[in-house]
Amino acid sequence: MAQAEIAVNRGLGLSELAPRMVQSEIRAMSVESDLVGGVNLAQGVCDTEVPPVVAEAAIAAIREGHNIYTRLDGIPRLRRAISDKVERTLGLVADPEREVLVTSGATGAFHAVAMALLNPGDEVLLFEPFYGYHVGTLKSLRVSPVIVPLEGRDWRLDLAQVRAAITPRTRAVVVNTPSNPAGKVFTRAELEGLAGIAHEFDLFVFTDEIYEHFLYGDAVHVSPATIEGMRERTIVMSGFSKTFSVTGWRIGYIIADAKWIGAIGYFHDLLYVCAPSPFQHGVAAGLEQLGHGFYAKLALEHEEKRAMLVDALRAAGMTPHVPDGAYYILADARGLPGATAAQKARALLAKTGVAAVAGSAFFRAGKGEDLLRFCFAKKDEDLREACRRLTK
């Protein structure tokens, strides 16, 4: 074949996948909020104060020379601290040498897990409303997300719908509890039902528990890994971005059976090499020195923030779905101008200077168009200003 013909056949262009992917609506609204100097309740940046012990330990680590690569699974101190923490808070026993992997955030954890345990063409069940990055990550790896809707205003899980969605290609189920964007906290009974299905069809359960300490009222966090018989098939993913208000640090972790950790660690190393070294030291100090009182206070403070935003949304005529966990609220936006949720979000930003995310970012096409998502993990003065604008 002539060289010219080879060049024509190759061409310059995007991959087959790239044209089907679009910028996250969350990121887009954050950019638009910045352009108008708005109050950003769109992105879950969690800009509350970093615990001093965490910040000071990271600074000290930089000054002490902890600025080079760590082991691909993270520094021993942090892996031990994570192991101690999950045993103390979840009753989950994990060997820090063989079953704990420090990752570049929970997002990096999910990507590495999907690369290690899924094949192109596999199907993975997710619950709607879903977190868009879970869907986007699966699609980027040519894995098919299969959406199972949660029911009603309290987002109930219908196990019959889960069963109906399973095919011979189904490989795993993703559980995000507490969830983004709905604040859904899966009950023990729901998780036991899912566990039975996972055993019956021999499925993995990938569980994103990044909001585990943001619980309100009588809500209780249960990790699927603690359900009887689920330890081997559950991959627990979490992190410290939200708990310690360090979303830019990218420190997460995985708890999994040792038989899976090696392959997951390989792909995490390939993608990220390691999580940032000095920040690992900072987070380790937080885990070692901040006890139950810190987490209880964190939940109480955010419950007060939740109440503030719920009241403001109601006053603005945007009926909220009051969440049991996490720090987001989905609110009814039917009273706002615009044919789509994206248009409604931009109309709200133009009128009030408050940025929210289109509910459609968390649903299949054609759904979520009458909802907006608001984040209340903000400094009190910023949240009060956003609430004042909404109420006015």
Coordinates of C-alpha atoms in Angstrom, one line a residue, residues 51-303:
P51 CA -8.6 20.1 60.5
P52 CA -5.4 21.8 61.8
V53 CA -3.7 18.5 62.7
V54 CA -4.2 17.3 59.1
A55 CA -2.9 20.5 57.4
E56 CA 0.1 20.8 59.8
A57 CA 1.2 17.2 59.4
A58 CA 1.2 17.6 55.6
I59 CA 3.3 20.8 55.8
A60 CA 5.7 19.1 58.2
A61 CA 6.0 16.1 55.8
I62 CA 7.0 18.4 53.0
R63 CA 9.6 20.1 55.2
E64 CA 10.9 16.7 56.3
G65 CA 11.5 15.6 52.7
H66 CA 8.5 13.3 52.1
N67 CA 8.2 14.5 48.5
I68 CA 9.1 11.5 46.5
Y69 CA 7.2 8.4 45.3
T70 CA 5.8 6.2 47.9
R71 CA 5.2 2.5 47.6
L72 CA 2.4 1.9 45.1
D73 CA 0.1 0.9 47.9
G74 CA 0.8 3.9 50.1
I75 CA 2.9 4.6 53.1
P76 CA 2.8 1.9 55.9
R77 CA 1.7 4.4 58.5
L78 CA -1.4 5.4 56.5
R79 CA -2.3 1.8 55.6
R80 CA -2.2 0.9 59.3
A81 CA -4.3 3.9 60.2
I82 CA -6.9 3.0 57.6
S83 CA -7.0 -0.6 58.8
D84 CA -7.5 0.6 62.4
K85 CA -10.2 3.1 61.3
V86 CA -12.3 0.6 59.3
E87 CA -12.2 -1.9 62.1
R88 CA -13.1 0.7 64.7
T89 CA -16.0 2.3 62.7
L90 CA -17.3 -0.5 60.5
G91 CA -16.1 -3.7 62.3
L92 CA -14.2 -4.6 59.1
V93 CA -10.9 -6.3 59.6
A94 CA -8.3 -5.7 56.8
D95 CA -4.7 -6.6 56.7
P96 CA -2.8 -3.3 56.1
E97 CA -0.1 -5.2 54.1
R98 CA -2.3 -7.2 51.8
E99 CA -5.8 -5.8 51.8
V100 CA -5.4 -2.0 51.9
L101 CA -4.5 0.2 48.9
V102 CA -4.0 4.0 49.1
T103 CA -5.3 5.6 46.0
S104 CA -5.6 8.9 44.1
G105 CA -9.0 9.7 45.6
A106 CA -12.0 7.5 45.4
T107 CA -12.3 8.4 41.7
G108 CA -8.8 6.9 41.1
A109 CA -9.8 3.9 43.1
F110 CA -12.9 3.2 41.0
H111 CA -11.0 3.6 37.8
A112 CA -8.3 1.1 38.9
V113 CA -10.9 -1.4 40.2
A114 CA -12.8 -1.3 36.9
M115 CA -9.6 -1.8 34.9
A116 CA -8.6 -4.8 37.1
L117 CA -11.9 -6.6 37.4
L118 CA -14.0 -5.8 34.3
N119 CA -13.7 -6.5 30.6
P120 CA -15.0 -4.6 27.6
G121 CA -18.6 -5.6 27.0
D122 CA -19.3 -6.5 30.6
E123 CA -22.3 -4.9 32.2
V124 CA -22.4 -3.2 35.6
L125 CA -25.6 -2.2 37.5
L126 CA -25.9 1.3 38.9
F127 CA -28.8 2.9 40.8
E128 CA -30.5 6.1 39.5
P129 CA -30.0 8.9 40.4
F130 CA -26.4 7.9 39.8
Y131 CA -23.0 9.7 40.1
G132 CA -21.9 10.6 36.6
Y133 CA -18.3 9.8 37.2
H134 CA -19.2 6.2 37.9
V135 CA -21.0 6.0 34.6
G136 CA -18.3 7.9 32.7
T137 CA -15.5 5.7 34.0
L138 CA -17.3 2.5 32.9
K139 CA -18.0 3.9 29.5
S140 CA -14.4 5.0 29.0
L141 CA -13.4 1.3 29.5
R142 CA -16.0 0.0 27.1
V143 CA -18.0 -1.4 30.0
S144 CA -21.8 -1.0 29.8
P145 CA -23.6 0.7 32.7
V146 CA -27.1 -0.7 33.2
I147 CA -29.3 1.7 35.2
V148 CA -31.8 0.5 37.8
P149 CA -34.1 3.3 39.1
L150 CA -34.7 3.9 42.8
E151 CA -38.3 4.5 43.6
G152 CA -40.3 7.3 45.2
R153 CA -39.3 10.4 47.2
D154 CA -37.3 8.2 49.6
W155 CA -35.4 6.4 46.8
R156 CA -36.5 2.9 47.7
L157 CA -34.6 -0.1 46.3
D158 CA -36.7 -2.6 44.3
L159 CA -34.9 -5.9 44.3
A160 CA -37.2 -7.2 41.6
Q161 CA -35.9 -4.5 39.3
V162 CA -32.4 -5.5 40.1
R163 CA -33.1 -9.1 39.2
A164 CA -34.8 -8.0 36.0
A165 CA -31.7 -6.0 34.9
I166 CA -29.3 -8.9 35.2
T167 CA -28.1 -10.6 32.0
P168 CA -25.3 -13.2 31.3
R169 CA -22.9 -10.2 30.8
T170 CA -23.6 -8.7 34.3
R171 CA -20.4 -8.6 36.3
A172 CA -20.9 -6.2 39.2
V173 CA -23.2 -3.9 41.1
V174 CA -22.2 -0.3 42.1
V175 CA -23.5 0.8 45.5
N176 CA -22.9 4.4 46.6
T177 CA -24.0 4.8 50.2
P178 CA -24.6 7.5 51.3
S179 CA -25.2 8.5 47.7
N180 CA -24.4 11.4 45.5
P181 CA -26.7 13.1 44.5
A182 CA -29.7 11.8 46.4
G183 CA -28.3 11.4 49.9
K184 CA -29.7 7.9 49.9
V185 CA -28.5 5.7 52.7
F186 CA -29.0 2.0 51.9
T187 CA -30.5 0.1 54.8
R188 CA -29.2 -3.2 56.1
A189 CA -32.2 -5.0 54.7
E190 CA -31.6 -3.5 51.2
L191 CA -27.9 -4.5 51.3
E192 CA -28.8 -8.0 52.5
G193 CA -31.1 -8.3 49.6
L194 CA -28.4 -7.2 47.2
A195 CA -26.0 -9.6 48.9
G196 CA -28.3 -12.5 48.1
I197 CA -28.5 -11.4 44.5
A198 CA -24.7 -11.0 44.3
H199 CA -24.2 -14.6 45.6
E200 CA -26.9 -16.0 43.3
F201 CA -25.4 -14.5 40.2
D202 CA -21.8 -14.4 41.3
L203 CA -21.3 -10.7 41.1
F204 CA -18.8 -8.2 42.5
V205 CA -20.2 -5.3 44.6
F206 CA -18.2 -2.1 44.2
T207 CA -19.1 0.2 47.0
D208 CA -18.3 3.9 47.1
E209 CA -18.5 5.0 50.8
I210 CA -16.9 8.4 50.5
Y211 CA -19.8 10.1 52.5
E212 CA -19.9 7.5 55.3
H213 CA -19.5 10.1 58.1
F214 CA -22.2 12.5 56.7
L215 CA -25.3 10.9 58.3
Y216 CA -28.5 12.7 59.7
G217 CA -31.3 11.7 62.0
D218 CA -31.5 8.0 62.6
A219 CA -29.5 7.0 59.4
V220 CA -26.8 4.4 60.0
H221 CA -24.1 3.6 57.5
V222 CA -23.6 -0.1 56.7
S223 CA -20.8 -1.3 54.5
P224 CA -21.8 -4.1 52.2
A225 CA -18.5 -5.8 53.0
T226 CA -19.8 -6.4 56.5
I227 CA -22.8 -8.4 55.3
E228 CA -22.3 -12.1 56.0
G229 CA -20.5 -13.8 53.1
M230 CA -19.8 -10.5 51.3
R231 CA -16.2 -9.8 52.2
E232 CA -14.6 -11.6 49.3
R233 CA -16.8 -10.1 46.6
T234 CA -17.0 -6.6 47.9
I235 CA -14.5 -3.9 46.9
V236 CA -14.8 -1.0 49.4
M237 CA -13.7 2.5 48.1
S238 CA -13.6 5.6 50.2
G239 CA -11.3 8.5 51.0
F240 CA -10.7 11.7 52.9
S241 CA -11.6 14.4 50.5
K242 CA -14.9 15.1 52.1
T243 CA -14.2 14.1 55.7
F244 CA -11.1 16.3 56.1
S245 CA -12.2 18.9 53.5
V246 CA -9.2 18.2 51.2
T247 CA -10.8 17.5 47.9
G248 CA -7.7 18.7 46.0
W249 CA -5.3 16.3 47.9
R250 CA -6.6 13.2 46.2
I251 CA -6.2 10.7 49.0
G252 CA -8.5 7.7 48.9
Y253 CA -8.3 4.0 49.6
I254 CA -9.5 0.5 48.7
I255 CA -10.3 -2.4 51.1
A256 CA -10.5 -5.7 49.2
D257 CA -9.6 -9.3 49.5
A258 CA -5.9 -9.9 48.9
K259 CA -6.6 -11.8 45.7
W260 CA -7.8 -8.7 44.0
I261 CA -5.5 -6.0 45.5
G262 CA -2.4 -7.0 43.4
A263 CA -4.1 -6.4 40.1
I264 CA -5.9 -3.3 41.3
G265 CA -2.6 -1.9 42.6
Y266 CA -1.0 -2.6 39.3
F267 CA -3.5 -0.5 37.3
H268 CA -3.5 2.3 40.0
D269 CA 0.3 2.5 39.6
L270 CA 0.0 2.6 35.9
L271 CA -2.5 5.5 36.0
Y272 CA -1.3 7.5 39.0
V273 CA 2.0 6.0 40.3
C274 CA 1.0 6.8 43.8
A275 CA -1.1 9.2 45.9
P276 CA 0.7 12.4 46.8
S277 CA 3.3 11.6 49.5
P278 CA 3.1 14.5 51.9
F279 CA -0.7 14.4 51.9
Q280 CA -0.6 10.8 52.9
H281 CA 1.2 11.8 56.0
G282 CA -1.3 14.6 56.7
V283 CA -4.3 12.2 56.4
A284 CA -2.5 9.6 58.5
A285 CA -2.1 12.1 61.3
G286 CA -5.8 13.0 61.1
L287 CA -6.8 9.3 61.4
E288 CA -4.5 8.8 64.3
Q289 CA -5.5 11.8 66.3
L290 CA -9.1 12.6 65.5
G291 CA -11.6 10.4 67.3
H292 CA -15.3 9.7 67.4
G293 CA -16.0 13.3 68.6
F294 CA -14.6 14.8 65.4
Y295 CA -16.9 12.6 63.2
A296 CA -20.0 13.3 65.3
K297 CA -19.3 17.0 65.2
L298 CA -18.9 16.8 61.4
A299 CA -22.3 15.2 61.0
L300 CA -24.0 17.7 63.4
E301 CA -22.5 20.7 61.6
H302 CA -23.6 19.4 58.2
E303 CA -27.1 18.6 59.5

